Structures are given as structure tokens and as C-alpha cells.
Amino acid sequence: MAKMTLEQLRALREEKTKELSRRDISDKQAYIVVGMGTCGIAAGAKDTLNAFIKELDTYNLTDVSVTQTGCMGLCYVEPTIEVTCTGMPTVIYGKVDPETAQAIVREHIVNKRLVNDHIFDRPAADIIGGGGR
Amino acid sequence: MHANICDYLLDAVQNSIEAGAASVKVDLQETEDMLEVTVHDNGCGMSPEALEAAKDPFTTSPGKHDHRKVGLGIPFMLQHAETTGGMCDITSVPQEGTTIRCTFPLDHVDTPPVGDVVSTWVSALNYPGPHEMEICRSLSTGEAHGCYRIVRSELSEAAGGLEDAGALALVHAYIASLEASLTQHNEEKRS
């Protein structure tokens, strides 16, 4: 791969934006938040984050927001992620390795089906009550 | 312990952003036998007492986990750097900022792998907030020298943000091309 310049990156973006406007997509389809505390990082959260980016690109889901937060308190099931998606309940998934990230994109976001064996409901009670971040 | 050096780097970058830094500078210099990581920020900084406490694995910053008593990021980093014959130095001034500098000898048997540099930069840049971030990465072996620099605001403007999956895929491709050019450059020189 040749070294890309920022100008080339801009050109590539314009190309993609044109493609996108042809498909007439407006609002964001989903929001994904990856827990990136020390516990998340140790469990491989950056690989999970990158797996989401790659898988969403594979499905051409460019209008999905992918961000990060700190520890959600569920250190024992890291990496944890939260998905908010139209027509689906907001869910926290745990033990999300890159393969599970692919399954979440395919099932939760595309097929609108929960990935049952990775659901961990909500952040730990002490994190919600303690106003943790 | 983290599985690779890039995870320590990412942890340190996250600390800087959480310290309210307007600007974070990350430097990753790799030579044949040594890796040097520096994270410099202009965040809230720490008093000498707070810095000592940060090195204690049974202390975490207030407001983070009010009912929990662990903070493992910095203690892990110190321990790993020291047990592999490297060093880890933290300097901090309240209201001015913090600098963490660590070295890892790459030929030590206990030194973890460097890790995926491209994914690390994507994760570090994606962390939300209005802060600026500058990343400098250099690879300098006996046969080749190469480096690149990434400025968060410039990249965000060029890619159309750092949050949407579409923009992040572009950012990943862009950074992968920068990183690949370093290795290719080295391979060309070797052959």
C-alpha cells in the first residue's frame, strides 16, 4: 500500500459520501460505545473497537457511531460494549471479542436479533450509583 | 498486566484525556533493540502525593470508582518496564500537565510484543472530546529510518469526523498506509 496523503484521504471521503447520498440514508442507525478502561484494554477492547469498524465497513453501515467510554464496572466480562439501535432495546454486551463484535453487527444491527449469550443488561450498580465514569 | 506495549500506551493516553488535557502528544520510537513511549499532556497534573498514590495499585482517582479501590494502569506499566530492564519515569506538575516516558528493551525475554500500532492509533484518536492530539511514530533500525506524524484535528477534518463507522474505516485505511510505508521502506532497504 502506498503512503496516503491527507488530500487522498479527502478525495476518498468525497467518493464515499457520494455513494452514501445515492443510497439516501439520513439518521444514524445505531450507536456503539466500547468500554475502554484499563480492564477493557487488558481484555482486548481496542481489537474489539477495530473489529466493529471493519465489520460495519463490510456491511457498508457508515452511519453508525462508534465511540468509547471508561470502565462500565463489569470488569469480569470485558470487553464490554453498549449498543443503542432503532427498534431494539439498549443492551450492554460483555465478553465481546472480535468474533462477537461481528455477530453483534450481523445480528443486533442488521437482523435486529439479540445476541443472547453475551447480554449483561446494565453497568454495575456501584458505577451507576457512584456517578463513575 | 497488559498483553502488549500498545495497550499501556492507550491506557496512558486515556488518562491524559480524562485529566482534561487540551493537548496530548504521543511519541513512539522504535529502534532495533529499544522501544520508547512518551505521552505528554497539559491536563490537570498531579501533586507529588497524588503521583505517588497513582503508582499504588490499590488507589484510583476520586470520582472514577467510588466503591472500588484499584487503579492498575500506571502500576502495571511501571512494573512491566522495570522487570524487563527498561524504565518508566513520570513527571507531573499540578495545573500544568503530566509526562510519562517508558522504555522497553525489545530483546528482553519478558518484554511483551509491541502490539497492533494501527488499531492503537485508531482507538486513541477515536476517544471522544475536543482535545488535540499529535502522534509521532518512528522506526529506526540499522538499515532504515522512517517516521510519520498524525494531527487529530487535521485527520478529523479530512476524514469527516472520528466517530462514524464510515469515517473510522477511512482513518484506519489511512493510518495502515502510513504504518505499512515504514515497514515496506525497511524491507526495500534490506533486500
mmCIF file of C-alpha atoms in Angstrom:
data_model
loop_
_atom_site.group_PDB
_atom_site.id
_atom_site.type_symbol
_atom_site.label_atom_id
_atom_site.label_comp_id
_atom_site.label_asym_id
_atom_site.label_seq_id
_atom_site.Cartn_x
_atom_site.Cartn_y
_atom_site.Cartn_z
ATOM 1 C CA MET A 1 0.000 0.000 0.000
ATOM 2 C CA ALA A 2 1.383 3.376 -0.971
ATOM 3 C CA LYS A 3 1.555 6.014 1.741
ATOM 4 C CA MET A 4 -1.645 8.034 1.597
ATOM 5 C CA THR A 5 -1.724 11.811 1.923
ATOM 6 C CA LEU A 6 -4.446 13.773 3.701
ATOM 7 C CA GLU A 7 -5.556 15.050 0.247
ATOM 8 C CA GLN A 8 -6.038 11.483 -0.939
ATOM 9 C CA LEU A 9 -7.977 10.747 2.237
ATOM 10 C CA ARG A 10 -10.262 13.729 1.489
ATOM 11 C CA ALA A 11 -10.802 12.502 -2.086
ATOM 12 C CA LEU A 12 -11.654 9.023 -0.833
ATOM 13 C CA ARG A 13 -14.114 10.522 1.615
ATOM 14 C CA GLU A 14 -15.846 12.533 -1.101
ATOM 15 C CA GLU A 15 -16.149 9.400 -3.190
ATOM 16 C CA LYS A 16 -17.731 7.522 -0.275
ATOM 17 C CA THR A 17 -20.049 10.440 0.568
ATOM 18 C CA LYS A 18 -21.350 10.430 -2.989
ATOM 19 C CA GLU A 19 -22.046 6.715 -2.751
ATOM 20 C CA LEU A 20 -23.831 7.274 0.515
ATOM 21 C CA SER A 21 -26.067 10.090 -0.724
ATOM 22 C CA ARG A 22 -27.141 7.880 -3.594
ATOM 23 C CA ARG A 23 -28.472 5.398 -1.068
ATOM 24 C CA ASP A 24 -30.332 8.195 0.738
ATOM 25 C CA ILE A 25 -29.536 7.353 4.373
ATOM 26 C CA SER A 26 -30.342 10.067 6.877
ATOM 27 C CA ASP A 27 -30.292 9.487 10.665
ATOM 28 C CA LYS A 28 -27.779 7.320 12.431
ATOM 29 C CA GLN A 29 -28.797 3.714 12.525
ATOM 30 C CA ALA A 30 -27.007 2.801 15.723
ATOM 31 C CA TYR A 31 -24.616 3.940 18.419
ATOM 32 C CA ILE A 32 -21.915 1.647 19.762
ATOM 33 C CA VAL A 33 -19.948 2.577 22.891
ATOM 34 C CA VAL A 34 -16.887 0.498 23.781
ATOM 35 C CA GLY A 35 -15.668 0.355 27.411
ATOM 36 C CA MET A 36 -12.011 1.316 27.268
ATOM 37 C CA GLY A 37 -10.859 1.377 30.899
ATOM 38 C CA THR A 38 -7.700 -0.433 31.979
ATOM 39 C CA CYS A 39 -9.808 -3.597 32.352
ATOM 40 C CA GLY A 40 -11.254 -3.243 28.852
ATOM 41 C CA ILE A 41 -7.871 -2.541 27.295
ATOM 42 C CA ALA A 42 -6.342 -5.560 29.081
ATOM 43 C CA ALA A 43 -9.126 -7.764 27.726
ATOM 44 C CA GLY A 44 -8.584 -6.573 24.147
ATOM 45 C CA ALA A 45 -11.068 -3.708 23.744
ATOM 46 C CA LYS A 46 -9.016 -1.990 21.045
ATOM 47 C CA ASP A 47 -9.242 -5.136 18.900
ATOM 48 C CA THR A 48 -12.991 -5.173 19.548
ATOM 49 C CA LEU A 49 -13.307 -1.496 18.538
ATOM 50 C CA ASN A 50 -11.373 -2.120 15.344
ATOM 51 C CA ALA A 51 -13.399 -5.266 14.619
ATOM 52 C CA PHE A 52 -16.583 -3.141 14.787
ATOM 53 C CA ILE A 53 -15.109 -0.573 12.387
ATOM 54 C CA LYS A 54 -14.122 -3.312 9.942
ATOM 55 C CA GLU A 55 -17.392 -5.230 10.146
ATOM 56 C CA LEU A 56 -19.542 -2.094 9.815
ATOM 57 C CA ASP A 57 -17.499 -1.196 6.747
ATOM 58 C CA THR A 58 -18.072 -4.670 5.324
ATOM 59 C CA TYR A 59 -21.832 -4.152 5.630
ATOM 60 C CA ASN A 60 -21.452 -0.566 4.379
ATOM 61 C CA LEU A 61 -23.050 0.743 7.571
ATOM 62 C CA THR A 62 -21.267 4.092 7.523
ATOM 63 C CA ASP A 63 -23.890 5.915 9.586
ATOM 64 C CA VAL A 64 -23.208 4.064 12.829
ATOM 65 C CA SER A 65 -21.490 5.998 15.608
ATOM 66 C CA VAL A 66 -18.604 4.189 17.338
ATOM 67 C CA THR A 67 -17.237 5.843 20.489
ATOM 68 C CA GLN A 68 -15.577 4.917 23.759
ATOM 69 C CA THR A 69 -16.079 5.323 27.452
ATOM 70 C CA GLY A 70 -14.190 4.270 30.589
ATOM 71 C CA CYS A 71 -14.902 1.262 32.748
ATOM 72 C CA MET A 72 -18.602 0.281 32.961
ATOM 73 C CA GLY A 73 -17.888 -1.660 36.137
ATOM 74 C CA LEU A 74 -18.253 -5.108 34.599
ATOM 75 C CA CYS A 75 -14.514 -5.781 34.660
ATOM 76 C CA TYR A 76 -15.036 -9.554 34.833
ATOM 77 C CA VAL A 77 -16.732 -9.700 31.424
ATOM 78 C CA GLU A 78 -14.630 -7.211 29.493
ATOM 79 C CA PRO A 79 -14.536 -6.102 26.761
ATOM 80 C CA THR A 80 -17.999 -4.624 27.292
ATOM 81 C CA ILE A 81 -19.936 -2.553 24.787
ATOM 82 C CA GLU A 82 -23.292 -0.794 24.707
ATOM 83 C CA VAL A 83 -25.465 -0.766 21.593
ATOM 84 C CA THR A 84 -28.319 1.643 21.002
ATOM 85 C CA CYS A 85 -30.163 0.805 17.833
ATOM 86 C CA THR A 86 -33.528 1.893 16.409
ATOM 87 C CA GLY A 87 -36.219 -0.678 17.115
ATOM 88 C CA MET A 88 -34.092 -2.560 19.661
ATOM 89 C CA PRO A 89 -33.607 -2.248 23.419
ATOM 90 C CA THR A 90 -30.346 -0.646 24.551
ATOM 91 C CA VAL A 91 -28.127 -3.541 25.517
ATOM 92 C CA ILE A 92 -24.758 -3.985 27.214
ATOM 93 C CA TYR A 93 -22.883 -6.919 25.801
ATOM 94 C CA GLY A 94 -19.941 -8.500 27.610
ATOM 95 C CA LYS A 95 -17.046 -10.740 26.569
ATOM 96 C CA VAL A 96 -17.104 -9.062 23.172
ATOM 97 C CA ASP A 97 -14.103 -10.395 21.308
ATOM 98 C CA PRO A 98 -13.730 -9.564 17.576
ATOM 99 C CA GLU A 99 -15.872 -12.582 16.559
ATOM 100 C CA THR A 100 -18.672 -11.488 18.915
ATOM 101 C CA ALA A 101 -18.371 -7.949 17.537
ATOM 102 C CA GLN A 102 -19.031 -9.371 14.082
ATOM 103 C CA ALA A 103 -22.031 -11.278 15.432
ATOM 104 C CA ILE A 104 -23.416 -8.112 17.072
ATOM 105 C CA VAL A 105 -23.211 -6.175 13.793
ATOM 106 C CA ARG A 106 -24.775 -9.019 11.838
ATOM 107 C CA GLU A 107 -27.496 -9.975 14.334
ATOM 108 C CA HIS A 108 -28.268 -6.954 16.514
ATOM 109 C CA ILE A 109 -27.809 -4.152 14.000
ATOM 110 C CA VAL A 110 -28.606 -5.796 10.664
ATOM 111 C CA ASN A 111 -31.051 -8.609 11.545
ATOM 112 C CA LYS A 112 -32.468 -6.949 14.693
ATOM 113 C CA ARG A 113 -31.970 -10.026 16.848
ATOM 114 C CA LEU A 114 -30.293 -10.054 20.276
ATOM 115 C CA VAL A 115 -27.035 -11.932 20.731
ATOM 116 C CA ASN A 116 -28.400 -13.640 23.841
ATOM 117 C CA ASP A 117 -25.369 -15.327 25.357
ATOM 118 C CA HIS A 118 -23.432 -12.037 25.698
ATOM 119 C CA ILE A 119 -26.059 -9.783 27.313
ATOM 120 C CA PHE A 120 -25.112 -8.208 30.643
ATOM 121 C CA ASP A 121 -28.043 -5.814 30.946
ATOM 122 C CA ARG A 122 -26.606 -2.668 32.547
ATOM 123 C CA PRO A 123 -23.479 -1.167 34.166
ATOM 124 C CA ALA A 124 -22.604 -2.393 37.666
ATOM 125 C CA ALA A 125 -24.819 -0.877 40.383
ATOM 126 C CA ASP A 126 -21.940 0.856 42.182
ATOM 127 C CA ILE A 127 -20.860 2.548 38.972
ATOM 128 C CA ILE A 128 -24.352 3.940 38.291
ATOM 129 C CA GLY A 129 -24.894 4.953 41.937
ATOM 130 C CA GLY A 130 -21.408 6.333 42.434
ATOM 131 C CA GLY A 131 -21.527 8.532 39.357
ATOM 132 C CA GLY A 132 -18.445 6.820 37.983
ATOM 133 C CA ARG A 133 -17.081 7.488 34.535
ATOM 134 C CA MET B 1 -0.521 -6.932 33.086
ATOM 135 C CA HIS B 2 -1.369 -5.787 29.602
ATOM 136 C CA ALA B 3 -0.690 -8.138 26.729
ATOM 137 C CA ASN B 4 1.275 -5.682 24.612
ATOM 138 C CA ILE B 5 3.097 -2.366 24.843
ATOM 139 C CA CYS B 6 0.486 -0.567 22.745
ATOM 140 C CA ASP B 7 -2.125 -1.327 25.425
ATOM 141 C CA TYR B 8 -0.021 0.531 28.007
ATOM 142 C CA LEU B 9 0.252 3.410 25.596
ATOM 143 C CA LEU B 10 -3.505 3.502 25.045
ATOM 144 C CA ASP B 11 -4.124 3.410 28.794
ATOM 145 C CA ALA B 12 -1.780 6.369 29.329
ATOM 146 C CA VAL B 13 -3.446 8.355 26.528
ATOM 147 C CA GLN B 14 -6.842 7.750 28.091
ATOM 148 C CA ASN B 15 -5.534 9.019 31.452
ATOM 149 C CA SER B 16 -4.375 12.215 29.753
ATOM 150 C CA ILE B 17 -7.760 12.833 28.170
ATOM 151 C CA GLU B 18 -9.531 12.138 31.460
ATOM 152 C CA ALA B 19 -7.172 14.665 33.096
ATOM 153 C CA GLY B 20 -8.850 17.298 30.940
ATOM 154 C CA ALA B 21 -5.896 17.858 28.634
ATOM 155 C CA ALA B 22 -6.460 20.216 25.708
ATOM 156 C CA SER B 23 -3.439 18.752 24.013
ATOM 157 C CA VAL B 24 -1.917 15.268 24.137
ATOM 158 C CA LYS B 25 1.362 14.394 22.450
ATOM 159 C CA VAL B 26 2.208 10.772 21.866
ATOM 160 C CA ASP B 27 5.583 9.617 20.715
ATOM 161 C CA LEU B 28 6.511 6.033 19.805
ATOM 162 C CA GLN B 29 10.095 5.498 18.802
ATOM 163 C CA GLU B 30 11.253 2.060 17.831
ATOM 164 C CA THR B 31 14.821 1.025 17.175
ATOM 165 C CA GLU B 32 16.243 -2.435 16.645
ATOM 166 C CA ASP B 33 16.533 -3.170 20.348
ATOM 167 C CA MET B 34 14.547 -0.495 22.184
ATOM 168 C CA LEU B 35 11.050 0.927 22.220
ATOM 169 C CA GLU B 36 10.458 4.310 23.766
ATOM 170 C CA VAL B 37 6.974 5.550 24.556
ATOM 171 C CA THR B 38 6.218 9.116 25.679
ATOM 172 C CA VAL B 39 2.804 10.570 26.470
ATOM 173 C CA HIS B 40 2.775 14.255 27.309
ATOM 174 C CA ASP B 41 -0.330 16.241 28.228
ATOM 175 C CA ASN B 42 -1.338 19.646 29.539
ATOM 176 C CA GLY B 43 -4.094 18.258 31.752
ATOM 177 C CA CYS B 44 -4.731 18.849 35.440
ATOM 178 C CA GLY B 45 -1.443 17.267 36.538
ATOM 179 C CA MET B 46 -0.753 15.675 39.908
ATOM 180 C CA SER B 47 0.817 16.794 43.172
ATOM 181 C CA PRO B 48 3.820 14.728 44.346
ATOM 182 C CA GLU B 49 1.475 12.949 46.796
ATOM 183 C CA ALA B 50 -1.107 12.199 44.098
ATOM 184 C CA LEU B 51 1.644 10.914 41.809
ATOM 185 C CA GLU B 52 2.893 8.528 44.493
ATOM 186 C CA ALA B 53 -0.690 7.364 45.052
ATOM 187 C CA ALA B 54 -1.115 6.764 41.303
ATOM 188 C CA LYS B 55 1.756 4.285 41.473
ATOM 189 C CA ASP B 56 -0.118 2.302 44.116
ATOM 190 C CA PRO B 57 -2.374 -0.391 42.568
ATOM 191 C CA PHE B 58 -4.853 -0.004 45.435
ATOM 192 C CA THR B 59 -5.633 3.643 44.688
ATOM 193 C CA THR B 60 -7.748 5.147 41.938
ATOM 194 C CA SER B 61 -8.660 8.734 41.115
ATOM 195 C CA PRO B 62 -11.644 10.195 43.002
ATOM 196 C CA GLY B 63 -14.968 10.052 41.183
ATOM 197 C CA LYS B 64 -13.938 7.190 38.991
ATOM 198 C CA HIS B 65 -14.992 4.171 41.017
ATOM 199 C CA ASP B 66 -16.215 5.457 44.345
ATOM 200 C CA HIS B 67 -16.663 1.999 45.815
ATOM 201 C CA ARG B 68 -13.605 0.400 44.334
ATOM 202 C CA LYS B 69 -10.032 0.601 45.446
ATOM 203 C CA VAL B 70 -7.974 -0.438 42.450
ATOM 204 C CA GLY B 71 -6.186 1.577 39.782
ATOM 205 C CA LEU B 72 -3.933 -0.681 37.794
ATOM 206 C CA GLY B 73 -2.917 1.247 34.675
ATOM 207 C CA ILE B 74 0.204 3.029 35.913
ATOM 208 C CA PRO B 75 1.341 0.333 38.409
ATOM 209 C CA PHE B 76 1.245 -2.289 35.630
ATOM 210 C CA MET B 77 3.227 -0.057 33.308
ATOM 211 C CA LEU B 78 5.892 0.643 35.941
ATOM 212 C CA GLN B 79 6.200 -2.988 36.874
ATOM 213 C CA HIS B 80 6.426 -4.218 33.309
ATOM 214 C CA ALA B 81 9.010 -1.630 32.277
ATOM 215 C CA GLU B 82 11.159 -2.333 35.326
ATOM 216 C CA THR B 83 11.031 -6.129 35.173
ATOM 217 C CA THR B 84 12.212 -6.076 31.575
ATOM 218 C CA GLY B 85 15.215 -3.864 32.274
ATOM 219 C CA GLY B 86 13.569 -0.731 30.910
ATOM 220 C CA MET B 87 12.464 2.333 32.818
ATOM 221 C CA CYS B 88 9.334 4.355 33.438
ATOM 222 C CA ASP B 89 9.505 7.955 34.505
ATOM 223 C CA ILE B 90 6.532 10.138 35.351
ATOM 224 C CA THR B 91 6.790 13.869 35.896
ATOM 225 C CA SER B 92 3.770 15.921 36.779
ATOM 226 C CA VAL B 93 3.006 19.495 37.780
ATOM 227 C CA PRO B 94 -0.446 20.421 39.086
ATOM 228 C CA GLN B 95 -2.393 22.588 36.598
ATOM 229 C CA GLU B 96 0.371 22.179 34.016
ATOM 230 C CA GLY B 97 0.335 18.560 32.968
ATOM 231 C CA THR B 98 1.964 15.172 33.062
ATOM 232 C CA THR B 99 4.622 13.386 31.055
ATOM 233 C CA ILE B 100 5.083 9.630 31.115
ATOM 234 C CA ARG B 101 8.131 8.205 29.437
ATOM 235 C CA CYS B 102 8.833 4.476 29.317
ATOM 236 C CA THR B 103 11.444 2.368 27.616
ATOM 237 C CA PHE B 104 11.211 -1.336 26.862
ATOM 238 C CA PRO B 105 14.266 -3.315 25.713
ATOM 239 C CA LEU B 106 12.959 -5.374 22.780
ATOM 240 C CA ASP B 107 15.472 -8.158 23.295
ATOM 241 C CA HIS B 108 14.385 -8.979 26.852
ATOM 242 C CA VAL B 109 12.500 -12.260 27.113
ATOM 243 C CA ASP B 110 9.765 -10.732 29.298
ATOM 244 C CA THR B 111 9.121 -7.703 27.087
ATOM 245 C CA PRO B 112 5.606 -8.032 25.657
ATOM 246 C CA PRO B 113 5.029 -7.723 21.914
ATOM 247 C CA VAL B 114 4.690 -4.162 20.585
ATOM 248 C CA GLY B 115 1.094 -4.854 19.526
ATOM 249 C CA ASP B 116 -1.046 -3.540 16.704
ATOM 250 C CA VAL B 117 0.088 0.057 16.221
ATOM 251 C CA VAL B 118 -2.624 0.924 13.669
ATOM 252 C CA SER B 119 -5.503 -0.213 15.920
ATOM 253 C CA THR B 120 -3.918 1.641 18.821
ATOM 254 C CA TRP B 121 -3.822 4.958 16.950
ATOM 255 C CA VAL B 122 -7.408 4.477 15.735
ATOM 256 C CA SER B 123 -8.570 3.792 19.313
ATOM 257 C CA ALA B 124 -6.563 6.693 20.752
ATOM 258 C CA LEU B 125 -7.874 9.160 18.156
ATOM 259 C CA ASN B 126 -11.453 7.911 18.493
ATOM 260 C CA TYR B 127 -11.679 8.720 22.207
ATOM 261 C CA PRO B 128 -14.313 11.497 22.254
ATOM 262 C CA GLY B 129 -13.581 15.073 23.252
ATOM 263 C CA PRO B 130 -12.461 18.427 21.871
ATOM 264 C CA HIS B 131 -8.764 17.851 22.687
ATOM 265 C CA GLU B 132 -5.955 17.992 20.180
ATOM 266 C CA MET B 133 -3.657 15.015 19.761
ATOM 267 C CA GLU B 134 -0.390 14.718 17.963
ATOM 268 C CA ILE B 135 1.114 11.319 17.271
ATOM 269 C CA CYS B 136 4.708 10.843 16.178
ATOM 270 C CA ARG B 137 5.842 7.375 15.246
ATOM 271 C CA SER B 138 9.317 6.473 14.118
ATOM 272 C CA LEU B 139 11.014 3.247 13.200
ATOM 273 C CA SER B 140 14.748 3.347 13.026
ATOM 274 C CA THR B 141 16.735 0.188 12.526
ATOM 275 C CA GLY B 142 20.304 -0.184 11.354
ATOM 276 C CA GLU B 143 19.146 -0.278 7.744
ATOM 277 C CA ALA B 144 16.267 2.132 7.548
ATOM 278 C CA HIS B 145 14.679 5.186 9.051
ATOM 279 C CA GLY B 146 11.082 6.220 8.666
ATOM 280 C CA CYS B 147 8.544 8.276 10.546
ATOM 281 C CA TYR B 148 5.111 9.799 10.283
ATOM 282 C CA ARG B 149 3.044 12.314 12.184
ATOM 283 C CA ILE B 150 -0.699 12.450 12.720
ATOM 284 C CA VAL B 151 -2.584 15.507 13.984
ATOM 285 C CA ARG B 152 -6.059 14.681 15.296
ATOM 286 C CA SER B 153 -7.788 17.884 14.137
ATOM 287 C CA GLU B 154 -6.340 17.633 10.612
ATOM 288 C CA LEU B 155 -7.276 13.980 10.323
ATOM 289 C CA SER B 156 -10.772 14.594 11.664
ATOM 290 C CA GLU B 157 -11.326 17.377 9.125
ATOM 291 C CA ALA B 158 -10.033 15.255 6.246
ATOM 292 C CA ALA B 159 -11.960 12.094 7.186
ATOM 293 C CA GLY B 160 -15.192 13.877 8.163
ATOM 294 C CA GLY B 161 -15.039 13.206 11.907
ATOM 295 C CA LEU B 162 -13.651 10.446 14.070
ATOM 296 C CA GLU B 163 -16.875 8.920 15.255
ATOM 297 C CA ASP B 164 -18.881 7.473 12.387
ATOM 298 C CA ALA B 165 -18.033 3.994 11.242
ATOM 299 C CA GLY B 166 -17.520 5.241 7.671
ATOM 300 C CA ALA B 167 -15.016 7.905 8.749
ATOM 301 C CA LEU B 168 -13.248 5.483 11.077
ATOM 302 C CA ALA B 169 -12.828 2.942 8.281
ATOM 303 C CA LEU B 170 -11.143 5.685 6.225
ATOM 304 C CA VAL B 171 -8.960 6.656 9.183
ATOM 305 C CA HIS B 172 -7.944 3.025 9.656
ATOM 306 C CA ALA B 173 -7.007 2.702 5.977
ATOM 307 C CA TYR B 174 -5.062 5.972 6.115
ATOM 308 C CA ILE B 175 -3.064 5.024 9.217
ATOM 309 C CA ALA B 176 -2.476 1.495 7.907
ATOM 310 C CA SER B 177 -0.936 3.032 4.781
ATOM 311 C CA LEU B 178 1.382 5.197 6.914
ATOM 312 C CA GLU B 179 2.445 2.254 9.045
ATOM 313 C CA ALA B 180 2.902 -0.041 6.030
ATOM 314 C CA SER B 181 5.128 2.519 4.344
ATOM 315 C CA LEU B 182 7.528 2.295 7.300
ATOM 316 C CA THR B 183 7.836 -1.463 7.076
ATOM 317 C CA GLN B 184 7.970 -1.521 3.288
ATOM 318 C CA HIS B 185 10.656 1.075 3.377
ATOM 319 C CA ASN B 186 12.665 -1.146 5.695
ATOM 320 C CA GLU B 187 12.080 -4.255 3.596
ATOM 321 C CA GLU B 188 13.175 -2.488 0.430
ATOM 322 C CA LYS B 189 16.342 -1.382 2.119
ATOM 323 C CA ARG B 190 17.074 -4.891 3.368
ATOM 324 C CA SER B 191 16.550 -6.635 0.014
#
